[in-house]
Amino acid sequence: MMKGKAHIFGDDIDTDAIIPARYLITSDPDELAKHVMEDADPDFPSKMQRGDLIVAQKNFGCGSSREHAPIAIKGAGISCVIARSFARIFYRNAFNMGLPIFESDEAADKVSAGDEIEVDMDSGVIKNLTKNEEYRAAPIPPFMQELIRSGGLMESVRKKIGS
Amino acid sequence: MGMTITEKILAAHAGVESVRPGDLINCRVDIALANDITAPIAIRNFRKINAKKVFDRDKVVLVMDHFAPAKDIASANQIKFVAEFAEEQEITHFYDGAEMGVEHTILPEKGIVGPGDLVIGADSHTCTYGALGAFAAGVGSTDLAAAMVTGEAWYKVPETILFELKGKPAKWICGKDIILYIIGMIGVDGALYKSMEYSGDMISHLSIDDRFTISNMAVEAGAKNGIFHADDITKEYVEGRFQREPVYYESDADAEYFQRIVINGDELEPQVAFPHLPSNTRGISEVGEVRVNQVVVGSCTNARYSDIELVANLIKGKKVAKKVRMIVIPSSPAIYSRAMKNGLLEILIDAGAIISPPTCGPCLGGHMGILADGEKALTTTNRNFVGRMGSTKSEIYLAGPAVAAATAVTGKISSPEEIV
């Protein structure tokens, strides 16, 4: 169960906004976390709390393939990202490195900045505790669930090569 | 029921007779690529699971191009980290220093990728190789790490949008104008999770470089790949260059498409994407007066020989406008050398341009031309997101090489017609 305050972002939040290229001289999660979402909202790194959520509109994470983007979000302690839709490379990256993400039109429509949100990872039920509403996320494809259960992509590769 | 070229390449690499959109498949990869920014994370994942050897030292390609030659100590350390891994693993295709070019230029140029290949790359513009009739898609570093170890990657078979390019392209129209026009039409998520396939009689008028540009920006429409069928132009490019045997796949006549979109060549005019999305396009006649501080001809999108040649031919005998920095970045050592031998660099330098060594450089705000607060740039690169080339208070306008040359001369975003 994940619980935190919602931070609202719009359409087409690109990976340059999530973590600008000037910080790609490292892949350390703590370093990247200091600058998360900085070019979309310069105050974000200082005002967010660990456990908070990002709620965005369509095509979140478009642009470059940099895995530094989900690493920065996870490193900052954001518990999950809910969006109307995700760009495909970001979608794969998030699952591969263990950042929970959910697609939900309802949440994208109804959640306001500062709402207290609770997400049940298994059922995909999103509760808005501030507004006393409940939204559904698109189910995570079984293949991805299997990937998560086996501990992520690298763990499944580890099993394959028996290392 | 028939299959598209993308479905056929995926099926062949999954070892199955046929696939349908939505199928989840595990594919053998022909080439696995990473760069100085994405490889370090892939290598750490490789180490984390105690992998000992890459699946094939000839098929893992590492190109140091984003922050290379190193822009600072931290990026130098990243490059060193990858170089040490390449040496340990005896990677055949490791490119740095004088051999270094922009990855998506040098892989086709050196014949490392070719028709029928399945290429996975930890760089979003890996889709460039679709121009040759390959399936090529960008991924992140963890997917790439898995492919480096196993030689395999999983894919969901995408639905395909077919773009029928009809007629002869109007004057000045190059690959960039066509793809910007398409992205302007369908939006930055207009092909999300989908394959973009090109057909039609206009393609015979498009050089291989134009096709690289079109495939390159498939990701800017959210697509998984952007693919052309190989024709005589492709075969001429590939022959004597490609290091393996090409396989030419073709879409079946009864292949199923999610959508068909017709583009008429004679309707096109040079395109400019306004800040801050590649889909925010206007025809050059609707641009109005936009003065710029910088013009960049560079990146994996538009810095191949024909791009540099077009710019040099247009600018010959003219001068770059006062207070405009024009930065030209040939995207490979071979292109740099050929442009030098043929006098193109001299023309550009005489006109007042700066020539940079091959690098991604300013395209992603790395180095070699970062924008100050309030500055505007017209660039042949691929993204105009906020802060992409430097300050978050700067503005980026995307266009093809002809508009770039004209803009450098006049100092405001201009049609090539204005300087001929």
Coordinates of C-alpha atoms in Angstrom, one line a residue:
Chain A
M1 CA 0.0 0.0 0.0
M2 CA 1.4 3.4 -1.0
K3 CA 0.1 6.6 0.6
G4 CA 1.1 10.2 0.0
K5 CA 0.3 13.7 -1.3
A6 CA -0.4 14.1 -5.0
H7 CA 1.7 16.4 -7.2
I8 CA 0.1 17.3 -10.5
F9 CA 1.7 17.6 -13.9
G10 CA 0.3 18.1 -17.4
D11 CA 0.7 16.4 -20.8
D12 CA 3.9 15.2 -22.4
I13 CA 6.2 15.5 -19.4
D14 CA 9.5 14.6 -21.2
T15 CA 12.6 13.0 -19.7
D16 CA 14.5 16.2 -20.0
A17 CA 12.0 17.8 -17.6
I18 CA 12.2 14.8 -15.3
I19 CA 16.0 14.8 -15.1
P20 CA 17.8 17.3 -17.3
A21 CA 20.7 16.0 -19.4
R22 CA 23.1 18.3 -17.5
Y23 CA 22.8 15.9 -14.6
L24 CA 23.5 12.7 -16.6
I25 CA 27.1 12.8 -15.6
T26 CA 26.1 10.3 -12.9
S27 CA 23.6 7.5 -12.4
D28 CA 23.7 7.7 -8.6
P29 CA 20.0 7.8 -7.4
D30 CA 20.7 10.2 -4.5
E31 CA 22.4 12.7 -6.8
L32 CA 19.8 12.5 -9.5
A33 CA 17.0 12.8 -6.9
K34 CA 18.2 16.2 -5.9
H35 CA 17.1 17.5 -9.4
V36 CA 14.0 15.4 -10.0
M37 CA 11.3 17.2 -12.1
E38 CA 13.4 20.4 -11.8
D39 CA 12.8 21.7 -15.3
A40 CA 9.1 21.2 -15.0
D41 CA 8.9 22.7 -11.5
P42 CA 12.1 24.1 -9.9
D43 CA 10.6 23.9 -6.4
F44 CA 9.6 20.2 -6.7
P45 CA 12.7 18.6 -5.2
S46 CA 12.4 20.8 -2.1
K47 CA 8.6 20.7 -1.6
M48 CA 8.0 17.0 -2.2
Q49 CA 8.0 14.5 0.7
R50 CA 9.1 10.8 0.5
G51 CA 6.0 8.7 -0.2
D52 CA 4.3 11.4 -2.3
L53 CA 2.9 10.6 -5.7
I54 CA 3.0 12.1 -9.2
V55 CA -0.2 12.4 -11.1
A56 CA 0.1 13.4 -14.7
Q57 CA -1.8 13.6 -18.0
K58 CA -0.9 11.8 -21.2
N59 CA 2.5 10.5 -22.5
F60 CA 4.4 10.9 -19.3
G61 CA 8.2 10.2 -19.8
C62 CA 8.3 10.9 -23.5
G63 CA 11.7 11.7 -25.2
S64 CA 15.0 10.1 -24.4
S65 CA 15.5 6.5 -23.2
R66 CA 17.4 7.6 -20.1
E67 CA 16.7 5.3 -17.2
H68 CA 18.0 8.1 -15.0
A69 CA 14.4 9.5 -15.2
P70 CA 12.7 6.7 -13.3
I71 CA 15.8 6.3 -11.1
A72 CA 15.6 10.0 -10.1
I73 CA 11.9 9.6 -9.3
K74 CA 12.4 6.5 -7.3
G75 CA 15.5 7.9 -5.7
A76 CA 13.6 10.9 -4.4
G77 CA 11.2 8.6 -2.7
I78 CA 8.1 9.2 -4.9
S79 CA 6.0 6.1 -4.2
C80 CA 4.4 5.8 -7.6
V81 CA 3.4 7.7 -10.8
I82 CA -0.1 7.7 -12.1
A83 CA -0.8 9.0 -15.6
R84 CA -3.3 8.9 -18.3
S85 CA -0.7 7.2 -20.5
F86 CA 3.1 6.6 -20.5
A87 CA 5.7 6.8 -23.3
R88 CA 6.8 3.3 -24.2
I89 CA 10.4 3.4 -23.2
F90 CA 9.6 5.0 -19.8
Y91 CA 6.9 2.4 -19.3
R92 CA 9.4 -0.5 -19.8
N93 CA 12.1 1.3 -17.7
A94 CA 9.8 1.8 -14.8
F95 CA 8.9 -1.9 -14.6
N96 CA 12.5 -3.0 -15.2
M97 CA 13.9 -0.9 -12.3
G98 CA 11.0 -1.2 -9.9
L99 CA 9.2 2.1 -10.0
P100 CA 5.4 1.4 -9.6
I101 CA 3.3 3.1 -12.3
F102 CA -0.4 3.1 -13.1
E103 CA -2.5 4.3 -16.0
S104 CA -5.8 5.8 -14.9
D105 CA -8.0 8.3 -16.8
E106 CA -10.1 8.8 -13.7
A107 CA -7.3 9.7 -11.4
A108 CA -5.8 12.0 -14.1
D109 CA -9.2 13.7 -14.4
K110 CA -10.1 14.0 -10.7
V111 CA -7.0 14.3 -8.5
S112 CA -6.0 17.8 -7.4
A113 CA -2.7 19.0 -6.1
G114 CA -2.2 18.1 -2.4
D115 CA -4.9 15.4 -2.3
E116 CA -4.0 12.5 0.0
I117 CA -3.9 9.4 -2.2
E118 CA -3.6 5.7 -1.3
V119 CA -2.8 3.1 -3.9
D120 CA -3.2 -0.6 -3.6
M121 CA -0.4 -2.1 -5.7
D122 CA -2.1 -5.5 -6.2
S123 CA -5.6 -4.5 -6.9
G124 CA -4.8 -1.2 -8.7
V125 CA -7.4 0.6 -6.6
I126 CA -6.6 4.3 -6.1
K127 CA -8.2 6.0 -3.1
N128 CA -8.5 9.7 -2.9
L129 CA -8.7 10.2 0.9
T130 CA -9.1 14.0 0.6
K131 CA -12.1 13.8 -1.7
N132 CA -13.4 10.4 -0.5
E133 CA -13.3 9.0 -4.1
E134 CA -12.1 5.8 -5.6
Y135 CA -10.6 5.3 -9.0
R136 CA -9.4 2.2 -11.0
A137 CA -6.1 1.9 -12.7
A138 CA -5.7 -0.2 -15.9
P139 CA -4.6 -3.7 -14.8
I140 CA -0.9 -4.4 -15.1
P141 CA -0.4 -6.9 -17.9
P142 CA 0.2 -10.4 -16.6
F143 CA 3.6 -10.6 -18.2
M144 CA 4.7 -7.5 -16.3
Q145 CA 3.2 -8.8 -13.1
E146 CA 5.3 -11.9 -13.6
L147 CA 8.4 -9.7 -14.2
I148 CA 7.7 -7.9 -10.9
R149 CA 7.2 -11.1 -9.0
S150 CA 10.5 -12.5 -10.2
G151 CA 12.2 -9.4 -8.8
G152 CA 12.6 -7.4 -12.0
L153 CA 14.2 -8.1 -15.4
M154 CA 17.8 -8.6 -14.1
E155 CA 16.7 -11.1 -11.5
S156 CA 14.9 -13.1 -14.2
V157 CA 18.1 -13.0 -16.3
R158 CA 20.1 -14.1 -13.3
K159 CA 17.8 -17.2 -13.0
K160 CA 18.2 -17.9 -16.7
I161 CA 22.0 -17.8 -16.6
G162 CA 22.2 -19.5 -13.2
S163 CA 24.7 -17.1 -11.8
Chain B
M1 CA -3.7 -13.2 -43.1
G2 CA -0.6 -11.3 -44.1
M3 CA 2.0 -9.7 -42.0
T4 CA 3.7 -6.3 -42.1
I5 CA 7.5 -6.0 -42.5
T6 CA 7.8 -5.2 -38.7
E7 CA 5.8 -8.3 -37.8
K8 CA 7.9 -10.5 -40.2
I9 CA 11.2 -9.3 -38.7
L10 CA 9.9 -9.9 -35.2
A11 CA 8.5 -13.3 -36.0
A12 CA 11.8 -14.4 -37.7
H13 CA 13.8 -13.3 -34.6
A14 CA 11.4 -15.0 -32.3
G15 CA 11.7 -18.2 -34.3
V16 CA 8.0 -18.4 -35.0
E17 CA 5.9 -18.6 -38.2
S18 CA 3.8 -15.6 -37.6
V19 CA 2.9 -13.0 -35.0
R20 CA 0.0 -10.6 -34.5
P21 CA -0.2 -7.2 -32.8
G22 CA -0.4 -7.7 -29.0
D23 CA 1.7 -10.9 -29.0
L24 CA 4.4 -10.9 -26.4
I25 CA 7.5 -12.5 -27.8
N26 CA 11.1 -13.1 -26.9
C27 CA 13.5 -12.2 -29.8
R28 CA 17.1 -12.8 -30.7
V29 CA 18.9 -9.5 -31.2
D30 CA 21.4 -8.9 -33.9
I31 CA 23.0 -5.8 -32.3
A32 CA 22.8 -4.4 -28.8
L33 CA 23.9 -0.8 -28.5
A34 CA 24.6 1.7 -25.7
N35 CA 26.4 5.0 -25.3
D36 CA 28.4 6.8 -22.7
I37 CA 25.3 7.9 -20.7
T38 CA 23.3 4.7 -20.9
A39 CA 26.1 2.0 -20.8
P40 CA 27.3 2.7 -17.3
I41 CA 23.8 1.7 -15.8
A42 CA 23.7 -1.3 -18.1
I43 CA 27.2 -2.4 -17.0
R44 CA 26.3 -2.0 -13.3
N45 CA 23.2 -4.3 -14.0
F46 CA 25.5 -6.7 -15.8
R47 CA 27.8 -6.8 -12.7
K48 CA 24.9 -7.0 -10.2
I49 CA 23.8 -10.4 -11.5
N50 CA 27.4 -11.7 -11.7
A51 CA 27.3 -12.1 -15.5
K52 CA 30.7 -12.9 -16.8
K53 CA 30.6 -12.5 -20.6
V54 CA 28.5 -10.5 -23.1
F55 CA 26.5 -12.9 -25.4
D56 CA 28.7 -12.0 -28.4
R57 CA 31.6 -9.5 -28.4
D58 CA 30.9 -8.7 -32.1
K59 CA 27.3 -7.8 -31.4
V60 CA 27.5 -5.5 -28.4
V61 CA 28.3 -2.0 -29.7
L62 CA 29.5 0.9 -27.3
V63 CA 29.7 4.4 -28.7
M64 CA 31.0 7.3 -26.6
D65 CA 29.2 10.2 -28.2
H66 CA 26.9 12.1 -25.9
F67 CA 29.4 13.9 -23.6
A68 CA 32.4 13.0 -25.7
P69 CA 35.1 14.2 -26.0
A70 CA 34.5 14.4 -22.3
K71 CA 33.0 17.7 -21.3
D72 CA 34.0 17.5 -17.6
I73 CA 35.6 15.2 -15.0
A74 CA 32.4 13.2 -14.3
S75 CA 31.7 12.5 -17.9
A76 CA 35.4 11.5 -18.4
N77 CA 35.0 9.0 -15.6
Q78 CA 31.8 7.6 -17.2
I79 CA 33.6 7.1 -20.5
K80 CA 36.6 5.5 -18.7
F81 CA 34.3 3.1 -16.9
V82 CA 32.7 2.0 -20.2
A83 CA 36.1 1.8 -21.9
E84 CA 37.4 -0.5 -19.2
F85 CA 34.4 -2.8 -19.6
A86 CA 34.9 -2.8 -23.4
E87 CA 38.5 -3.9 -22.9
E88 CA 37.7 -6.6 -20.4
Q89 CA 34.9 -8.0 -22.7
E90 CA 37.1 -7.5 -25.8
I91 CA 34.2 -5.6 -27.5
T92 CA 34.9 -5.4 -31.2
H93 CA 32.8 -2.2 -31.8
F94 CA 33.9 0.2 -29.1
Y95 CA 34.2 3.8 -30.5
D96 CA 35.8 6.7 -28.7
G97 CA 38.3 9.4 -29.6
A98 CA 39.2 9.7 -33.3
E99 CA 36.9 6.8 -34.2
M100 CA 34.0 8.3 -32.4
G101 CA 30.9 9.6 -34.2
V102 CA 27.2 10.0 -33.4
E103 CA 26.1 6.4 -32.8
H104 CA 23.2 6.4 -35.2
T105 CA 25.3 7.7 -38.0
I106 CA 28.3 5.4 -37.5
L107 CA 26.4 2.1 -37.1
P108 CA 24.9 2.2 -40.6
E109 CA 28.0 3.8 -42.1
K110 CA 30.3 1.1 -40.8
G111 CA 27.9 -1.6 -41.9
I112 CA 27.3 -2.8 -38.3
V113 CA 23.5 -2.7 -38.9
G114 CA 21.6 -3.6 -42.0
P115 CA 18.4 -4.8 -43.7
G116 CA 16.4 -7.4 -41.8
D117 CA 18.3 -6.9 -38.5
L118 CA 16.7 -6.6 -35.1
V119 CA 18.5 -3.9 -33.2
I120 CA 18.1 -3.0 -29.5
G121 CA 19.7 0.2 -28.3
A122 CA 19.8 2.1 -25.0
D123 CA 19.1 5.3 -26.9
S124 CA 15.7 6.4 -28.0
H125 CA 16.9 7.3 -31.5
T126 CA 17.9 3.7 -32.2
C127 CA 14.8 3.7 -34.4
T128 CA 17.0 5.4 -37.1
Y129 CA 18.0 2.0 -38.6
G130 CA 14.4 1.4 -39.7
A131 CA 15.5 3.4 -42.8
L132 CA 17.4 0.3 -44.0
G133 CA 14.5 -2.1 -43.5
A134 CA 15.6 -3.2 -40.0
F135 CA 13.5 -3.4 -36.8
A136 CA 15.2 -1.1 -34.4
A137 CA 13.8 0.3 -31.2
G138 CA 15.1 2.2 -28.2
V139 CA 15.0 0.9 -24.7
G140 CA 16.5 1.8 -21.3
S141 CA 19.7 0.5 -19.8
T142 CA 18.2 -2.4 -17.9
D143 CA 16.6 -3.9 -21.0
L144 CA 20.0 -3.4 -22.8
A145 CA 21.8 -5.1 -19.9
A146 CA 19.5 -8.1 -20.3
A147 CA 20.2 -8.2 -24.0
M148 CA 24.0 -7.9 -23.5
V149 CA 23.9 -11.0 -21.3
T150 CA 21.3 -13.2 -23.1
G151 CA 21.3 -11.9 -26.7
E152 CA 17.5 -11.6 -26.4
A153 CA 14.8 -9.1 -25.7
W154 CA 11.1 -9.2 -25.1
Y155 CA 8.7 -7.2 -27.3
K156 CA 5.0 -6.7 -27.6
V157 CA 4.2 -6.8 -31.3
P158 CA 3.0 -3.3 -32.2
E159 CA 0.1 -2.3 -34.4
T160 CA 1.2 -0.5 -37.5
I161 CA 0.3 2.9 -39.0
L162 CA 1.0 3.0 -42.7
F163 CA 2.1 6.4 -44.1
E164 CA 1.7 6.5 -47.9
L165 CA 4.1 9.1 -49.2
K166 CA 2.7 10.2 -52.6
G167 CA 4.1 12.2 -55.5
K168 CA 7.4 14.1 -55.8
P169 CA 8.4 16.2 -52.8
A170 CA 8.1 19.9 -53.5
K171 CA 11.2 22.1 -53.8
W172 CA 13.5 22.2 -50.7
I173 CA 11.6 19.4 -49.0
C174 CA 13.8 16.9 -47.3
G175 CA 13.3 14.1 -44.8
K176 CA 13.1 16.5 -41.9
D177 CA 10.2 18.4 -43.4
I178 CA 8.3 15.2 -44.0
I179 CA 8.7 13.8 -40.5
L180 CA 8.0 17.2 -38.8
Y181 CA 4.9 17.5 -40.9
I182 CA 3.8 14.0 -39.8
I183 CA 4.5 14.6 -36.1
G184 CA 2.6 17.9 -36.4
M185 CA -0.3 16.0 -37.9
I186 CA -0.5 13.1 -35.4
G187 CA 1.1 14.6 -32.3
V188 CA 3.9 13.5 -30.0
D189 CA 1.9 10.5 -28.9
G190 CA 0.2 10.0 -32.2
A191 CA 1.9 6.7 -32.8
L192 CA 2.4 5.7 -29.1
Y193 CA 3.4 2.0 -28.8
K194 CA 2.9 1.6 -32.6
S195 CA 5.1 1.0 -35.6
M196 CA 5.3 3.7 -38.4
E197 CA 5.7 2.1 -41.8
Y198 CA 6.3 4.1 -45.0
S199 CA 5.3 3.3 -48.5
G200 CA 4.5 5.1 -51.7
D201 CA 6.1 6.5 -54.8
M202 CA 7.7 9.5 -53.1
I203 CA 10.2 7.2 -51.4
S204 CA 12.1 6.7 -54.7
H205 CA 12.9 10.5 -54.5
L206 CA 14.2 10.3 -50.9
S207 CA 17.9 9.7 -50.4
I208 CA 19.0 7.2 -47.7
D209 CA 20.0 10.2 -45.5
D210 CA 16.4 11.6 -45.8
R211 CA 15.1 8.2 -44.8
F212 CA 17.4 8.0 -41.8
T213 CA 16.0 11.4 -40.7
I214 CA 12.4 10.2 -41.0
S215 CA 13.0 6.9 -39.2
N216 CA 15.1 8.7 -36.5
M217 CA 12.2 10.9 -35.4
A218 CA 9.6 8.1 -35.1
V219 CA 10.2 8.2 -31.3
E220 CA 9.1 11.9 -31.4
A221 CA 5.6 10.6 -32.3
G222 CA 5.8 8.0 -29.5
A223 CA 6.4 5.1 -32.0
K224 CA 8.3 1.9 -31.3
N225 CA 9.9 2.0 -34.7
G226 CA 9.8 3.7 -38.1
I227 CA 10.5 1.5 -41.1
F228 CA 11.1 1.6 -44.8
H229 CA 11.3 -1.3 -47.3
A230 CA 14.7 -1.7 -48.9
D231 CA 14.8 -0.6 -52.5
D232 CA 17.6 0.1 -55.1
I233 CA 18.8 3.1 -53.1
T234 CA 19.0 1.0 -49.9
K235 CA 20.8 -1.8 -51.7
E236 CA 23.3 0.6 -53.2
Y237 CA 24.0 2.0 -49.7
V238 CA 24.3 -1.4 -48.1
E239 CA 26.3 -3.3 -50.7
G240 CA 30.0 -3.6 -49.9
R241 CA 29.3 -2.0 -46.5
F242 CA 27.1 -4.3 -44.4
Q243 CA 29.2 -6.8 -42.6
R244 CA 26.6 -9.5 -42.6
E245 CA 24.1 -10.9 -45.2
P246 CA 21.1 -8.5 -45.6
V247 CA 17.6 -10.0 -45.4
Y248 CA 15.0 -8.1 -47.3
Y249 CA 11.5 -8.4 -45.7
E250 CA 8.4 -7.0 -47.3
S251 CA 4.9 -6.4 -46.0
D252 CA 2.3 -8.7 -47.5
A253 CA -0.4 -7.1 -49.7
D254 CA -3.0 -8.3 -47.2
A255 CA -1.2 -7.1 -44.1
E256 CA -3.4 -5.4 -41.6
Y257 CA -2.9 -1.8 -40.6
F258 CA -4.3 0.1 -37.6
Q259 CA -4.5 3.2 -39.7
R260 CA -3.5 4.5 -43.2
I261 CA -2.4 8.1 -43.7
V262 CA -1.7 9.7 -47.0
I263 CA 0.9 12.5 -47.4
N264 CA 1.1 14.3 -50.7
G265 CA 4.5 15.6 -51.6
D266 CA 3.4 18.6 -53.6
E267 CA 1.4 19.9 -50.5
L268 CA 4.5 20.2 -48.4
E269 CA 6.5 23.3 -47.5
P270 CA 9.6 23.4 -45.3
Q271 CA 8.5 22.9 -41.7
V272 CA 9.6 24.5 -38.4
A273 CA 8.7 23.0 -35.0
F274 CA 8.1 25.8 -32.5
P275 CA 8.9 25.6 -28.8
H276 CA 8.4 23.3 -26.8
L277 CA 7.2 20.2 -28.7
P278 CA 8.3 18.6 -32.0
S279 CA 4.6 18.5 -32.9
N280 CA 4.2 22.3 -32.7
T281 CA 4.9 22.7 -36.4
R282 CA 4.2 25.4 -38.9
G283 CA 5.0 25.8 -42.6
I284 CA 7.8 28.2 -43.2
S285 CA 5.3 30.7 -44.7
E286 CA 3.6 30.9 -41.4
V287 CA 6.6 31.4 -39.2
G288 CA 6.6 35.2 -39.0
E289 CA 9.7 37.1 -37.7
V290 CA 11.7 35.0 -35.3
R291 CA 15.3 36.2 -34.7
V292 CA 17.8 33.6 -33.5
N293 CA 21.1 33.7 -31.6
Q294 CA 22.3 30.3 -32.7
V295 CA 22.0 27.8 -35.6
V296 CA 23.0 24.2 -35.1
V297 CA 23.5 21.7 -37.9
G298 CA 24.1 18.5 -36.0
S299 CA 22.9 15.3 -34.3
C300 CA 21.8 11.8 -35.3
T301 CA 18.9 13.4 -37.1
N302 CA 20.5 15.8 -39.7
A303 CA 24.3 15.9 -39.8
R304 CA 25.1 13.4 -42.5
Y305 CA 27.1 14.2 -45.6
S306 CA 24.2 15.3 -47.7
D307 CA 23.0 17.6 -44.9
I308 CA 26.4 19.3 -44.6
E309 CA 26.6 19.5 -48.4
L310 CA 23.2 21.1 -48.8
V311 CA 24.1 23.7 -46.1
A312 CA 27.5 24.5 -47.6
N313 CA 26.0 24.9 -51.1
L314 CA 23.4 27.3 -49.9
I315 CA 25.8 29.3 -47.8
K316 CA 28.6 29.5 -50.3
G317 CA 29.9 33.0 -50.7
K318 CA 27.5 34.4 -48.1
K319 CA 28.1 35.3 -44.5
V320 CA 26.5 34.1 -41.2
A321 CA 24.5 37.0 -39.8
K322 CA 26.2 39.2 -37.2
K323 CA 25.5 38.0 -33.6
V324 CA 24.5 34.5 -34.8
R325 CA 26.6 31.5 -33.8
M326 CA 26.4 28.9 -36.5
I327 CA 27.7 25.5 -35.2
V328 CA 28.1 22.7 -37.7
I329 CA 28.8 19.2 -36.2
P330 CA 29.5 16.5 -38.9
S331 CA 28.2 13.3 -37.2
S332 CA 31.1 11.0 -38.0
P333 CA 34.8 11.2 -38.7
A334 CA 34.2 9.9 -42.2
I335 CA 31.7 12.7 -42.9
Y336 CA 34.0 15.2 -41.4
S337 CA 36.9 14.0 -43.5
R338 CA 34.9 13.9 -46.8
A339 CA 33.5 17.3 -46.1
M340 CA 37.0 18.6 -45.6
K341 CA 38.4 17.0 -48.7
N342 CA 35.6 18.3 -50.8
G343 CA 36.0 21.9 -49.5
L344 CA 32.7 22.0 -47.7
L345 CA 34.2 22.9 -44.3
E346 CA 36.2 25.7 -45.9
I347 CA 33.1 27.2 -47.4
L348 CA 31.4 27.0 -44.0
I349 CA 34.3 28.4 -42.1
D350 CA 34.7 31.3 -44.6
A351 CA 31.0 32.0 -44.1
G352 CA 31.6 32.3 -40.4
A353 CA 30.5 28.9 -39.1
I354 CA 32.1 27.0 -36.2
I355 CA 33.0 23.4 -37.0
S356 CA 32.8 21.0 -34.0
P357 CA 34.2 17.5 -33.8
P358 CA 31.5 14.7 -34.1
T359 CA 29.4 14.6 -30.9
C360 CA 25.8 14.8 -29.8
G361 CA 26.9 18.0 -28.0
P362 CA 24.3 20.7 -27.8
C363 CA 21.4 18.5 -29.1
L364 CA 20.8 17.3 -25.5
G365 CA 22.4 20.3 -23.8
G366 CA 25.7 18.5 -23.3
H367 CA 28.3 20.9 -24.6
M368 CA 29.5 22.7 -27.7
G369 CA 26.8 25.3 -27.9
I370 CA 24.6 25.7 -24.8
L371 CA 21.9 28.4 -24.8
A372 CA 21.8 31.3 -22.3
D373 CA 18.6 32.6 -20.7
G374 CA 16.3 34.1 -23.3
E375 CA 18.3 32.9 -26.3
K376 CA 16.7 31.3 -29.3
A377 CA 18.2 28.6 -31.5
L378 CA 17.2 27.1 -34.9
T379 CA 18.5 23.6 -35.0
T380 CA 18.4 20.5 -37.2
T381 CA 18.3 18.3 -34.1
N382 CA 15.3 16.3 -32.9
R383 CA 13.8 17.8 -29.6
N384 CA 12.8 21.3 -28.6
F385 CA 11.7 20.5 -25.0
V386 CA 12.2 23.1 -22.3
G387 CA 15.8 23.3 -21.4
R388 CA 16.9 20.7 -23.9
M389 CA 19.8 22.8 -25.3
G390 CA 20.6 24.7 -22.1
S391 CA 18.7 27.3 -20.1
T392 CA 15.1 26.6 -19.3
K393 CA 14.5 30.1 -20.4
S394 CA 15.8 29.5 -23.9
E395 CA 13.8 28.5 -27.0
I396 CA 14.5 25.8 -29.6
Y397 CA 13.0 25.7 -33.1
L398 CA 13.5 22.5 -35.2
A399 CA 13.9 22.5 -38.9
G400 CA 15.8 20.8 -41.8
P401 CA 19.3 21.8 -43.1
A402 CA 18.0 24.1 -45.9
V403 CA 16.1 26.3 -43.4
A404 CA 19.1 26.2 -41.0
A405 CA 21.4 27.5 -43.8
A406 CA 19.0 30.3 -44.7
T407 CA 18.4 31.2 -41.0
A408 CA 22.1 31.4 -40.4
V409 CA 22.5 34.0 -43.2
T410 CA 19.5 36.2 -42.4
G411 CA 19.6 35.8 -38.6
K412 CA 15.9 35.1 -38.5
I413 CA 14.0 31.8 -39.3
S414 CA 13.9 31.9 -43.1
S415 CA 13.0 29.9 -46.2
P416 CA 16.0 28.8 -48.4
E417 CA 14.2 30.8 -51.1
E418 CA 15.3 34.0 -49.3
I419 CA 19.0 33.3 -49.9
V420 CA 19.2 31.8 -53.4

